Each structure stands twice: as structure tokens, then as C-alpha cells.
Coordinates of C-alpha atoms in Angstrom, one line a residue:
X989 CA -57.3 114.7 106.4
X990 CA -56.0 118.1 107.7
X991 CA -54.9 116.4 110.9
X992 CA -52.9 113.9 108.8
X993 CA -51.2 116.6 106.8
X994 CA -50.3 118.5 109.9
X995 CA -48.8 115.4 111.5
X996 CA -46.6 114.9 108.4
X997 CA -45.4 118.5 108.6
X998 CA -44.5 118.2 112.2
X999 CA -42.7 114.9 111.5
X1000 CA -40.7 116.7 108.8
X1001 CA -39.9 119.6 111.1
X1002 CA -38.7 117.2 113.8
X1003 CA -36.5 115.3 111.3
X1004 CA -34.7 118.3 109.9
X1005 CA -32.3 118.7 112.9
X1006 CA -31.5 115.0 112.8
X1007 CA -30.7 115.3 109.1
X1008 CA -28.5 118.3 109.7
X1009 CA -26.6 116.3 112.4
X1010 CA -26.1 113.4 110.0
X1011 CA -24.9 115.8 107.2
X1012 CA -22.4 117.5 109.5
X1013 CA -21.1 114.2 111.0
X1014 CA -17.4 113.9 110.4
X1015 CA -15.7 110.6 110.1
X1016 CA -12.7 109.8 112.2
X1017 CA -10.6 109.1 109.1
X1018 CA -9.8 111.0 105.9
X1019 CA -12.6 110.9 103.2
X1020 CA -9.8 110.1 100.7
X1021 CA -9.7 106.6 102.1
X1022 CA -13.3 106.1 100.7
X1023 CA -12.4 107.0 97.2
X1024 CA -11.8 104.5 94.4
X1025 CA -12.0 101.5 96.8
X1026 CA -13.8 98.2 96.9
X1027 CA -14.5 95.6 99.6
X1028 CA -13.2 93.0 97.1
X1029 CA -9.8 94.7 96.7
X1030 CA -6.7 93.0 98.3
X1031 CA -4.5 95.0 100.6
X1032 CA -1.4 93.2 99.4
X1033 CA -0.3 91.0 96.6
X1034 CA 2.5 88.5 96.4
X1035 CA 3.8 87.5 92.9
X1036 CA 6.2 84.6 92.4
X1037 CA 8.0 85.6 89.3
X1038 CA 9.4 83.4 86.4
X1039 CA 12.9 83.6 87.7
X1040 CA 11.7 82.6 91.2
X1041 CA 9.8 79.6 89.7
X1042 CA 12.8 78.5 87.7
X1043 CA 14.9 78.6 90.9
X1044 CA 12.3 76.6 92.8
X1045 CA 12.2 74.1 90.0
X1046 CA 16.0 73.5 90.3
X1047 CA 15.9 73.5 94.1
X1048 CA 12.8 71.2 94.0
X1049 CA 14.5 68.6 91.8
X1050 CA 17.6 68.7 93.9
X1051 CA 15.7 68.2 97.2
X1052 CA 13.7 65.3 95.6
X1053 CA 16.9 63.7 94.5
X1054 CA 18.5 64.0 97.9
X1055 CA 15.4 63.0 99.9
X1056 CA 13.9 60.2 97.8
X1057 CA 16.3 57.5 99.2
X1058 CA 15.2 58.5 102.7
X1059 CA 11.5 58.3 102.0
X1060 CA 9.6 55.3 103.6
X1061 CA 7.4 53.3 101.3
X1062 CA 4.0 52.3 102.5
X1063 CA 2.6 48.8 102.8
X1064 CA 0.6 48.0 99.7
X1065 CA -2.2 45.4 99.5
X1066 CA -3.6 45.0 96.1
X1067 CA -6.2 42.6 94.7
X1068 CA -5.4 41.3 91.2
X1069 CA -7.3 39.0 88.8
X1070 CA -5.7 35.8 90.2
X1071 CA -5.6 36.7 93.9
X1072 CA -4.0 39.3 96.2
X1073 CA -0.4 40.7 96.5
X1074 CA 1.0 42.5 99.6
X1075 CA 4.2 44.4 99.7
X1076 CA 5.7 45.5 103.0
X1077 CA 9.0 46.6 104.4
X1078 CA 9.9 48.2 101.1
X1079 CA 12.5 50.8 100.6
X1080 CA 14.2 52.6 97.6
X1081 CA 17.7 51.1 97.4
X1082 CA 19.0 53.1 94.4
X1083 CA 17.7 56.1 92.4
X1084 CA 18.8 57.6 89.1
X1085 CA 17.6 61.2 88.8
X1086 CA 15.3 62.2 85.9
X1087 CA 17.1 63.4 82.9
X1088 CA 14.2 65.7 81.9
X1089 CA 12.0 67.8 84.2
X1090 CA 9.9 70.9 84.0
X1091 CA 7.6 73.2 85.9
X1092 CA 4.9 74.8 83.7
X1093 CA 2.1 77.2 84.6
X1094 CA -1.3 76.8 83.1
X1095 CA -3.9 79.6 83.3
X1096 CA -6.0 80.4 85.2
X1097 CA -4.7 78.7 88.4
X1098 CA -2.7 75.5 87.7
X1099 CA 0.9 74.3 87.5
X1100 CA 2.2 71.0 86.1
X1101 CA 5.3 69.2 87.4
X1102 CA 6.9 66.7 85.0
X1103 CA 9.8 64.3 85.4
X1104 CA 10.9 61.6 82.9
X1105 CA 13.7 59.2 82.2
X1106 CA 14.3 58.3 85.8
X1107 CA 15.1 54.9 87.2
X1108 CA 14.2 53.4 90.6
X1109 CA 15.4 50.2 92.3
X1110 CA 13.3 49.1 95.2
X1111 CA 13.5 46.1 97.5
X1112 CA 11.3 44.6 100.2
X1113 CA 9.1 41.6 101.2
X1114 CA 6.0 40.3 99.6
X1115 CA 3.2 37.9 100.2
X1116 CA 1.1 36.5 97.4
X1117 CA -2.1 34.5 97.4
X1118 CA -2.6 33.3 93.8
X1119 CA -5.8 31.4 92.9
X1120 CA -4.2 29.1 90.4
X1121 CA -4.8 25.4 89.7
X1122 CA -1.0 24.9 90.1
X1123 CA -1.0 26.3 93.7
X1124 CA -2.9 25.6 96.9
X1125 CA -5.0 28.8 97.5
X1126 CA -4.8 28.6 101.3
X1127 CA -1.0 28.6 101.4
X1128 CA 0.5 32.1 100.9
X1129 CA 3.8 32.6 98.9
X1130 CA 6.2 34.8 100.8
X1131 CA 9.6 36.0 99.9
X1132 CA 11.9 38.9 99.2
X1133 CA 11.7 41.0 96.0
X1134 CA 13.9 43.4 94.1
X1135 CA 12.4 45.5 91.4
X1136 CA 14.0 47.9 88.9
X1137 CA 11.6 50.4 87.4
X1138 CA 13.1 51.9 84.2
X1139 CA 12.4 55.0 82.3
X1140 CA 9.8 56.2 84.8
X1141 CA 7.8 59.3 83.8
X1142 CA 5.6 61.2 86.1
X1143 CA 3.3 64.2 85.3
X1144 CA 1.3 65.9 88.1
X1145 CA -1.0 68.9 87.6
X1146 CA -2.1 70.8 90.7
X1147 CA -4.9 73.4 90.9
X1148 CA -4.4 76.3 93.4
X1149 CA -7.5 77.3 95.3
X1150 CA -8.5 78.6 98.8
X1151 CA -11.0 77.9 101.5
X1152 CA -13.9 80.2 102.5
X1153 CA -11.6 81.3 105.4
X1154 CA -8.9 82.4 103.0
X1155 CA -6.5 79.5 103.6
X1156 CA -4.6 78.2 100.6
X1157 CA -5.7 74.8 99.3
X1158 CA -4.6 72.5 96.4
X1159 CA -6.4 69.9 94.3
X1160 CA -5.0 67.3 91.9
X1161 CA -6.1 68.0 88.4
X1162 CA -4.2 65.3 86.7
X1163 CA -1.7 62.5 87.5
X1164 CA 0.0 60.2 84.9
X1165 CA 2.7 57.7 85.8
X1166 CA 4.3 55.6 83.2
X1167 CA 6.9 52.9 83.8
X1168 CA 8.9 52.0 80.7
X1169 CA 9.9 48.5 81.9
X1170 CA 10.1 46.4 85.0
X1171 CA 12.8 43.9 86.0
X1172 CA 11.6 41.9 88.9
X1173 CA 13.4 39.2 90.9
X1174 CA 12.0 37.2 93.8
X1175 CA 13.8 34.8 96.2
X1176 CA 13.6 33.0 99.6
X1177 CA 10.0 32.0 99.1
X1178 CA 10.2 29.2 101.7
X1179 CA 7.9 26.9 99.8
X1180 CA 8.8 26.8 96.1
X1181 CA 12.2 27.1 94.6
X1182 CA 13.4 30.4 93.3
X1183 CA 13.7 28.8 89.9
X1184 CA 10.0 27.9 89.9
X1185 CA 9.0 31.4 91.1
X1186 CA 11.1 33.2 88.5
X1187 CA 9.2 31.2 85.9
X1188 CA 6.2 33.3 86.9
X1189 CA 8.1 36.6 86.4
X1190 CA 6.2 37.4 83.2
X1191 CA 2.9 36.9 85.1
X1192 CA 4.1 39.0 88.2
X1193 CA 5.5 41.8 86.0
X1194 CA 2.3 42.1 84.0
X1195 CA 0.4 42.7 87.3
X1196 CA 3.2 44.6 89.1
X1197 CA 3.7 47.4 86.5
X1198 CA 0.1 48.7 86.2
X1199 CA -0.3 48.2 90.0
X1200 CA 2.7 50.5 90.7
X1201 CA 1.6 53.0 88.1
X1202 CA -1.9 53.2 89.6
X1203 CA -0.6 53.2 93.2
X1204 CA 1.9 56.0 92.5
X1205 CA -0.9 58.3 91.2
X1206 CA -3.4 57.3 93.9
X1207 CA -0.8 58.0 96.6
X1208 CA 0.2 61.4 95.0
X1209 CA -3.5 62.4 94.7
X1210 CA -4.2 61.4 98.3
X1211 CA -1.2 63.5 99.5
X1212 CA -2.4 66.5 97.5
X1213 CA -6.1 66.4 98.0
X1214 CA -6.2 65.2 101.6
X1215 CA -3.0 65.3 103.5
X1216 CA -1.6 68.5 102.1
X1217 CA -4.9 70.3 102.6
X1218 CA -5.1 69.0 106.1
X1219 CA -1.8 70.6 106.8
X1220 CA -2.6 73.8 105.0
X1221 CA -5.8 74.2 107.0
X1222 CA -3.6 74.6 110.1
X1223 CA -1.7 77.4 108.5
X1224 CA -2.0 80.6 110.5
X1225 CA -3.5 83.6 108.5
X1226 CA -2.8 86.2 111.1
X1227 CA 0.5 87.3 112.6
X1228 CA 1.5 90.0 115.1
X1229 CA 3.4 92.8 113.4
X1230 CA 6.1 92.7 116.2
X1231 CA 7.3 89.3 114.8
X1232 CA 10.7 89.6 113.2
X1233 CA 10.9 86.0 112.2
X1234 CA 7.9 84.4 110.5
X1235 CA 7.5 80.7 111.1
X1236 CA 4.4 80.0 109.0
X1237 CA 6.0 77.0 107.1
X1238 CA 7.5 75.6 110.4
X1239 CA 4.2 75.8 112.2
X1240 CA 2.2 74.4 109.3
X1241 CA 4.4 71.3 108.9
X1242 CA 4.8 70.9 112.7
X1243 CA 8.5 71.5 112.6
X1244 CA 8.1 74.0 115.5
X1245 CA 5.5 74.6 118.2
X1246 CA 3.0 77.4 117.3
X1247 CA 3.6 80.8 118.8
X1248 CA 1.2 82.8 120.9
X1249 CA -1.4 84.5 118.7
X1250 CA -1.1 87.8 120.7
X1251 CA 1.8 90.2 120.5
X1252 CA 3.9 91.5 123.3
X1253 CA 2.4 94.0 125.8
X1254 CA 3.9 97.3 126.8
X1255 CA 6.8 99.3 125.4
X1256 CA 10.4 98.2 125.0
X1257 CA 11.7 101.7 125.2
X1258 CA 9.6 104.7 126.1
X1259 CA 11.7 107.3 124.2
X1260 CA 10.1 109.1 121.3
X1261 CA 12.8 107.8 118.9
X1262 CA 11.5 104.3 119.4
X1263 CA 7.9 105.3 118.7
X1264 CA 7.6 103.0 115.6
X1265 CA 9.0 100.0 117.3
X1266 CA 6.8 100.6 120.4
X1267 CA 3.8 100.8 118.1
X1268 CA 4.7 97.4 116.7
X1269 CA 4.5 96.0 120.2
X1270 CA 0.9 97.0 120.8
X1271 CA -1.0 93.8 119.9
X1272 CA -1.5 94.9 116.3
X1273 CA -2.0 91.9 114.1
X1274 CA -1.7 91.5 110.3
X1275 CA -4.5 89.5 108.6
X1276 CA -3.1 88.0 105.4
X1277 CA -5.9 85.6 104.5
X1278 CA -6.4 85.1 100.8
X1279 CA -9.2 87.2 99.3
X1280 CA -9.3 85.3 96.0
X1281 CA -7.9 82.1 94.5
X1282 CA -4.3 82.2 93.4
X1283 CA -3.9 82.8 89.7
X1284 CA -1.4 82.6 86.9
X1285 CA -0.6 85.8 85.0
X1286 CA 2.3 86.8 82.8
X1287 CA 4.3 83.7 83.7
X1288 CA 3.9 84.4 87.5
X1289 CA 1.8 83.0 90.3
X1290 CA -0.1 85.8 92.1
X1291 CA -1.7 85.6 95.5
X1292 CA -4.0 88.4 96.8
X1293 CA -4.4 88.8 100.5
X1294 CA -6.5 91.0 102.8
X1295 CA -3.6 93.0 104.3
X1296 CA -5.5 94.5 107.2
X1297 CA -3.7 95.4 110.5
X1298 CA -6.0 95.7 113.5
X1299 CA -5.9 95.5 117.2
X1300 CA -5.6 91.8 118.3
X1301 CA -6.7 90.9 114.7
X1302 CA -10.3 91.7 115.4
X1303 CA -10.8 93.7 112.2
X1304 CA -13.4 96.4 111.9
X1305 CA -11.5 98.8 109.6
X1306 CA -14.3 101.1 108.2
X1307 CA -12.7 101.6 104.8
X1308 CA -11.3 99.3 102.1
X1309 CA -8.2 98.8 100.0
X1310 CA -7.8 101.1 96.9
X1311 CA -8.1 99.9 93.4
X1312 CA -4.6 99.8 91.9
X1313 CA -3.0 98.9 88.6
X1314 CA 0.3 97.1 88.8
X1315 CA 2.0 96.8 85.4
X1316 CA 3.5 93.6 84.3
X1317 CA 7.0 93.4 85.7
X1318 CA 10.0 93.2 83.3
X1319 CA 12.6 92.8 86.1
X1320 CA 14.6 89.7 86.8
X1321 CA 13.7 89.7 90.5
X1322 CA 12.4 86.4 91.9
X1323 CA 9.5 87.7 93.9
X1324 CA 7.4 90.9 94.2
X1325 CA 5.5 92.1 97.2
X1326 CA 2.9 94.8 96.5
X1327 CA 1.5 96.6 99.6
X1328 CA -1.3 99.2 99.2
X1329 CA -1.4 102.1 101.6
X1330 CA -4.5 100.3 103.1
X1331 CA -2.1 98.3 105.2
X1332 CA -0.5 101.4 106.7
X1333 CA -3.8 103.2 107.1
X1334 CA -5.5 100.3 108.8
X1335 CA -2.6 100.2 111.2
X1336 CA -2.9 103.9 111.9
X1337 CA -6.7 103.8 112.2
X1338 CA -6.6 101.1 114.9
X1339 CA -3.6 102.7 116.6
X1340 CA -5.7 105.9 116.8
X1341 CA -8.8 104.1 118.1
X1342 CA -6.8 102.5 120.8
X1343 CA -5.2 105.9 121.6
X1344 CA -1.7 104.5 120.8
X1345 CA -1.1 107.8 118.9
X1346 CA -1.5 109.8 122.0
X1347 CA 1.9 110.6 123.5
X1348 CA 3.5 112.6 126.3
X1349 CA 6.6 114.4 125.2
X1350 CA 9.2 115.9 127.6
X1351 CA 12.9 116.7 127.7
X1352 CA 13.6 113.0 128.3
X1353 CA 11.8 111.8 125.1
X1354 CA 14.7 112.6 122.8
X1355 CA 18.3 113.9 123.0
X1356 CA 17.2 116.8 120.7
X1357 CA 14.4 117.7 123.2
X1358 CA 16.6 117.7 126.2
X1359 CA 17.4 121.4 126.1
X1360 CA 14.6 122.5 123.8
X1361 CA 11.7 121.8 126.2
X1362 CA 12.6 124.3 128.9
X1363 CA 11.2 127.7 129.7
X1364 CA 14.6 129.2 130.4
X1365 CA 17.4 128.8 127.9
X1366 CA 20.5 127.7 129.8
X1367 CA 22.5 126.0 127.0
X1368 CA 21.3 126.8 123.5
X1369 CA 17.8 127.3 122.0
X1370 CA 14.7 126.6 124.1
X1371 CA 10.9 127.0 123.6
X1372 CA 10.8 129.8 126.1
X1373 CA 12.4 132.2 123.5
X1374 CA 9.5 131.7 121.0
X1375 CA 6.4 131.8 123.2
X1376 CA 6.0 135.3 124.5
X1377 CA 6.4 135.6 128.2
X1378 CA 6.7 131.9 128.9
X1379 CA 10.2 132.1 130.3
X1380 CA 9.4 135.1 132.5
X1381 CA 6.1 133.7 133.9
X1382 CA 7.5 130.2 134.5
X1383 CA 11.3 130.4 134.8
X1384 CA 13.5 127.3 135.1
X1385 CA 10.6 124.9 134.4
X1386 CA 10.5 121.9 132.1
X1387 CA 7.8 121.9 129.4
X1388 CA 5.6 118.8 128.7
X1389 CA 3.4 118.4 125.7
X1390 CA 0.5 116.0 125.6
X1391 CA -0.4 115.2 122.0
X1392 CA -3.8 113.7 121.2
X1393 CA -4.7 112.6 117.7
X1394 CA -8.0 114.3 116.5
X1395 CA -8.6 111.7 113.8
X1396 CA -6.8 108.8 112.3
X1397 CA -3.5 109.9 110.6
X1398 CA -3.4 109.5 106.8
X1399 CA -0.6 108.1 104.6
X1400 CA -1.0 108.0 100.9
X1401 CA 1.5 106.4 98.6
X1402 CA 2.3 108.4 95.4
X1403 CA 5.1 108.1 92.8
X1404 CA 8.5 108.0 94.5
X1405 CA 7.3 108.9 98.0
X1406 CA 4.6 108.7 100.7
X1407 CA 2.6 111.7 101.9
X1408 CA 1.7 111.7 105.6
X1409 CA -0.9 113.9 107.4
X1410 CA -1.5 114.2 111.1
X1411 CA -4.3 116.0 112.9
X1412 CA -4.0 116.5 116.6
X1413 CA -4.6 118.5 119.8
X1414 CA -1.7 119.9 121.8
X1415 CA -2.0 120.6 125.5
X1416 CA 1.2 122.2 126.8
X1417 CA 2.2 122.1 130.5
X1418 CA 5.0 123.5 132.6
X1419 CA 6.1 120.9 135.0
X1420 CA 6.5 121.3 138.7
X1421 CA 9.6 123.1 139.6
X1422 CA 12.2 122.2 142.2
X1423 CA 10.0 124.0 144.7
X1424 CA 7.1 121.6 145.5
X1425 CA 4.8 124.6 145.7
X1426 CA 4.9 125.0 141.9
X1427 CA 2.5 122.3 140.6
X1428 CA 2.3 121.1 137.0
X1429 CA 0.2 123.6 135.1
X1430 CA -1.6 123.7 131.8
X1431 CA -0.5 126.9 129.9
X1432 CA -1.7 126.4 126.3
X1433 CA -4.1 124.4 124.1
X1434 CA -4.1 124.3 120.4
X1435 CA -5.0 122.3 117.3
X1436 CA -2.3 121.3 114.8
X1437 CA -2.1 119.8 111.3
X1438 CA 1.1 118.5 109.8
X1439 CA 1.7 117.4 106.2
X1440 CA 5.0 115.7 105.4
X1441 CA 6.7 113.8 102.6
X1442 CA 8.4 110.5 103.5
X1443 CA 11.1 108.7 101.5
X1444 CA 11.9 105.1 102.4
X1445 CA 14.5 102.6 101.2
X1446 CA 16.0 99.3 102.3
X1447 CA 19.5 99.2 103.7
X1448 CA 21.2 96.4 105.7
X1449 CA 18.0 94.5 106.2
X1450 CA 16.0 97.5 107.5
X1451 CA 13.5 99.9 106.0
X1452 CA 14.9 103.4 106.7
X1453 CA 14.2 106.8 105.4
X1454 CA 13.9 110.6 106.0
X1455 CA 11.1 113.1 106.0
X1456 CA 10.5 116.7 105.0
X1457 CA 7.7 118.9 106.5
X1458 CA 5.5 120.4 103.8
X1459 CA 3.1 122.3 106.0
X1460 CA 2.7 122.7 109.8
X1461 CA -0.3 124.8 111.0
X1462 CA -1.3 125.7 114.6
X1463 CA -4.6 127.1 115.7
X1464 CA -4.6 128.5 119.2
X1465 CA -7.5 127.5 121.4
X1466 CA -6.4 128.8 124.8
X1467 CA -3.3 130.5 126.2
X1468 CA -2.4 131.4 129.7
X1469 CA 1.0 132.8 128.6
X1470 CA 1.5 136.5 128.4
X1471 CA 1.8 138.0 124.9
X1472 CA 0.9 134.9 123.0
X1473 CA -1.9 135.2 120.5
X1474 CA -2.7 133.5 117.2
X1475 CA -0.2 135.5 115.3
X1476 CA 2.7 134.7 117.6
X1477 CA 1.7 131.1 117.9
X1478 CA 1.4 130.7 114.1
X1479 CA 5.1 131.9 113.8
X1480 CA 6.0 128.9 115.8
X1481 CA 5.2 126.8 112.8
X1482 CA 8.5 127.8 111.1
X1483 CA 10.6 126.8 114.1
X1484 CA 8.4 123.7 114.7
X1485 CA 8.7 122.4 111.1
X1486 CA 12.5 122.4 111.2
X1487 CA 12.5 120.6 114.6
X1488 CA 9.9 118.0 113.6
X1489 CA 11.6 117.3 110.3
X1490 CA 14.8 116.5 112.2
X1491 CA 12.9 114.4 114.7
X1492 CA 11.0 112.4 112.1
X1493 CA 14.2 111.8 110.2
X1494 CA 15.9 110.5 113.4
X1495 CA 12.9 108.2 114.0
X1496 CA 13.1 106.8 110.4
X1497 CA 16.8 106.5 110.5
X1498 CA 16.5 103.9 113.3
X1499 CA 14.5 101.8 110.8
X1500 CA 12.3 98.8 110.9
X1501 CA 13.9 95.4 110.5
X1502 CA 12.6 93.4 107.6
X1503 CA 10.8 90.2 108.8
X1504 CA 12.6 87.0 108.0
X1505 CA 11.2 83.5 107.3
X1506 CA 12.6 80.2 108.4
X1507 CA 14.7 78.7 105.6
X1508 CA 14.5 81.7 103.3
X1509 CA 17.2 84.3 102.9
X1510 CA 16.2 87.6 101.3
X1511 CA 18.8 89.1 99.0
X1512 CA 19.1 92.5 97.5
X1513 CA 15.6 93.8 98.1
X1514 CA 14.5 97.0 96.4
X1515 CA 11.7 99.3 97.5
X1516 CA 9.7 101.7 95.3
X1517 CA 6.6 103.9 95.7
X1518 CA 3.8 104.1 93.2
X1519 CA 0.2 105.5 93.0
X1520 CA -1.5 104.0 96.1
X1521 CA 1.0 101.1 96.5
X1522 CA 4.5 100.3 97.5
X1523 CA 6.5 97.5 95.8
X1524 CA 9.4 95.4 97.1
X1525 CA 11.3 93.4 94.5
X1526 CA 13.8 90.9 95.8
X1527 CA 15.8 87.8 95.2
X1528 CA 15.8 84.9 97.7
X1529 CA 17.8 81.8 98.5
X1530 CA 16.4 78.7 100.1
X1531 CA 18.2 76.8 102.8
X1532 CA 18.3 73.4 101.1
X1533 CA 18.7 71.5 104.4
X1534 CA 15.6 73.2 105.8
X1535 CA 13.7 72.5 102.5
X1536 CA 14.6 68.8 102.9
X1537 CA 13.4 68.8 106.5
X1538 CA 10.1 70.3 105.3
X1539 CA 9.7 67.6 102.6
X1540 CA 10.7 64.8 104.9
X1541 CA 8.4 66.1 107.7
X1542 CA 5.5 66.5 105.3
X1543 CA 5.9 63.0 103.7
X1544 CA 6.2 61.4 107.1
X1545 CA 2.9 62.8 108.0
X1546 CA 1.1 62.1 104.7
X1547 CA 2.3 58.5 104.3
X1548 CA 1.2 57.3 107.7
X1549 CA -2.1 56.1 106.4
X1550 CA -1.3 55.3 102.8
X1551 CA -1.7 51.7 101.9

């Protein structure tokens, strides 16, 4: 027994250093990103508002009215009580638009589309085999028909869902088609006179009306439950953030060939002012798969998405999206896009992990640095004036700064602005002079922490802004420059803050172009910051010709096997 107790004591003693190491382990991102979060939270939310739905209702009925005469009608073979009827080569020859139509939302996740008081005239060929004592069963009756369907009413309810992979899906919840009356004429039967066939009109109409009502709903339900979902399954759920034009609809409905899943490699422009654009070109991919089923709330349709940006879309962000409360909107905007700061922080985390935040800065990096990063001031202010004996020790040399991020940068959205914090290491070099015997030399190492406030707004299709430096701290680690100690180096913060504020504002002034989507024109977008989320409210306008192309392309695909 004493031996066992001694073994336990030694085990505890050996574990203590390991426990101390675990307690002192520092994560490579801010602990703030672990507060008030959940793995079930969405990173972004899209809300289609009542005004947007009303606009889509009007555009939808307009597109239907324009496209319905172009739609092909499938071949129909239907068994009836007295035989079999086949309809083929049919087309809609005339269409009277519905006098009444509506688009209604039904909680929790359904919408209902209704049209009534419309009239349709269709024509085509038919073949009938009627098992009647008056006819020979083995001889088919063929001919041409023209039908007028009057006071047609159609109600379709669709439930919005998603797959396990986060792809949107739909399911038919209800379909009801009612035809007020049918006027049917047949001719050119080839066997019996038209007069004799028209004597059977009452018989044909009694079978034709319920057959068409049933077929309309069966076709619509097949399109919704099978064909539409087959198309939606192909919808991409990831997109490279360098894309300025989003072709999700075009790719899903096969109107355009799919793009490469990976972004561009390399920088477009190596200057510091293009840092944000260059970061977008680094194979960083947005994952916008749905995290929950779409739902109806406050007269709007809301869709919650993951909103994670990672390198090549591989995921692996170690923190989650924050819990947010977005109040019901009272604006008249047509759509709202809510983005939590998880989107920005996941981007910054993976950029940090891939060392995309590590940059080399020299006089060539920005016009404002051209004279500043020199040891000798030849035309204006230079860094040699502020760092002790730098100018005397290394005269007429260019200064190069290697910045390395110590941990993932942090951005937090608060009311009216965003707060940004950056932790890094600075390694300062003096570059080789004109004399080849003067090699590049490290002269200073330091840690730095910067906190800034960022304001952003939308102007001319771009997100632009400015920045103010709230705090800039330097901690000297090593100096080979005469007369430079922690006190002298700390004073550099005042000068550095003013310079960095100007540089950040120049970077933000270049702006980020708002992505566009095929067939959709964004109008008058407005951006606002709130506690842990940013909201963009906007109007939009659909390209009706493009919408018609989508409808036509979708119907062509879905009607191929209907019959």
C-alpha cells in the first residue's frame, strides 16, 4: 500500500509541470472570439423583406405572362375509364393573364403562390382508343384539337428546406388546379366525320377537364420535388472572395459553365496600398452553406448561412460566430444582409495562419513611405530623425521593415464602427547602400500592438472608409542603434500613430468593390455597424430578360421527362 501511495505522489508531481504548461498556453487568436458564441450560430443572414417579395411577385407574374407562350407542352398519355387518350405536339396558342394573383408567406417555412381568373387556349394533336360498343377498339381515332380552358385557378404551396450539406431545397406542400369550364373542338380525325366526333364533346370534356387539372398539379409537383431540387443540388456553396461577379444562378441553371473553385494565385499589385485587394487574391474562400432551414419571420424570408472564410475553403476556424440580436426591420428596403464579425475574423485568422499578414515594407511600398523610410532626410521628414543615431551610423541608406503577425488580428463590430487590433513583431533593417560592401543589416527588433477605430460606408459601388489610431505601443526587444532605448522607442508611437492613420485611410479609400450577381442590379445600398454585426440594406432591380432566360432554361430542363 505505501508503494502505491508513493507512486501516486510521483505521478502528481510529474503532472504538475504539464498542467502549468496547459494553463499558460496562449491561443493564437483573441479570447474575445470565444465569448457568447455557439457552433450553431450563423455567420451571416440574408432577409428578403416584404417590399422585396412584393417586387418579386410583380416581376414573377410579368415573366410568367411573357414566357408562357414560349413554353413547350409535354406529351401526355392518360388512361381513362373507356380507354386511353394521348396528346402530343401541343402548344399554348393564346393566353389571358390572371386577373388576381398573390404571394403569401406561411410560418414557419412556406410560401403560397396563387393565380386565378386566367384563360388558356391550347392546340395540338391527339390519339384516342375508346373501348365503346360504337367503335372498333383496335382502330385509333386521331385528329387535331383546340381547347379553351376558362377561369383557370392555380394555388401552389412550397416548403423551404435544406439538405444535410446546406444546399437549399424545396418541397411541394399543396397544389390545387381548378378549371372553370372547357370548350373543346376536334377535327381531321381521318376516320369519322367531325360532326360525329363533336357529338362526343360532352364525353371528351368530362374526361379532359379532370385530366388536365390532375396533370397540371402532377407536373408542378414533379418540377418542384424532383427537377428543381436536382438543379439546386448543383448549386455551389463556396465562392472565392476575389470574385467580383457572382454567377450562382447562372451556374445552377446551366446558363454558364462553372468557374474554377480556386481563386487566383499571387498578387496583382505588390504595393502596400493594395494590401486588401491582394489579400482577396490569396485563395480565401467563403463558405455560405445554409446552417438551418429558411424560415418566415415578420413578413420576410430569412436564410442563415455559415459565413466562414478559410484558405481554399478547407475550414478549420477554431472559434464560432457570436450570438446576435437583430431587431425587426421597419425600413422599406427590399433585402437585408447581416454579416457578423465572424466573417472578418475567420478571414483574418486564416490569413494569419498562412502568413499572408506578414509583409515587407520599404520606400517603394507607398508614396507616403518614399521619403520617410530613409536614414538620412534629404527632402522632408524621415525615420532617421526619430531613432537616435540611426542617420549617423547608417547614412544614406533605405530602411526596410519586416512585419510579422504575433497572433490573428481582431476586428469587433460595435455600434457605428469597427474596432481593429493588431499584434506583431517588427524587424527593422537598413538596406545595402550603393557601396556593395554595405550589406543589408538588422538594426532593431520590437513587439507592437495597435488598436484603431474603422468607419466604413458604401459609395459608388465600393465599400470605403477611414481609420483613427486609438493606441500604438512599442516594446523594444533589441537595438543596434546608438542612443535608442525603450523610452526613445516608445516616443516613436506618437509619430507612428499619425503616419499609420494616414496609411490605413489611404488603403480604405481605395475601397472594395461590392460583388454583383448576374441579372441583379443593387440600388442605393446602405451600411451600418451594430453590436457584433454589420448590416447592409438595399434595393434591387431584376433584369427581366435574364429572369425570363432563367425560367425558360429551367423549364426546358424540367419538362424533358414529364409525360
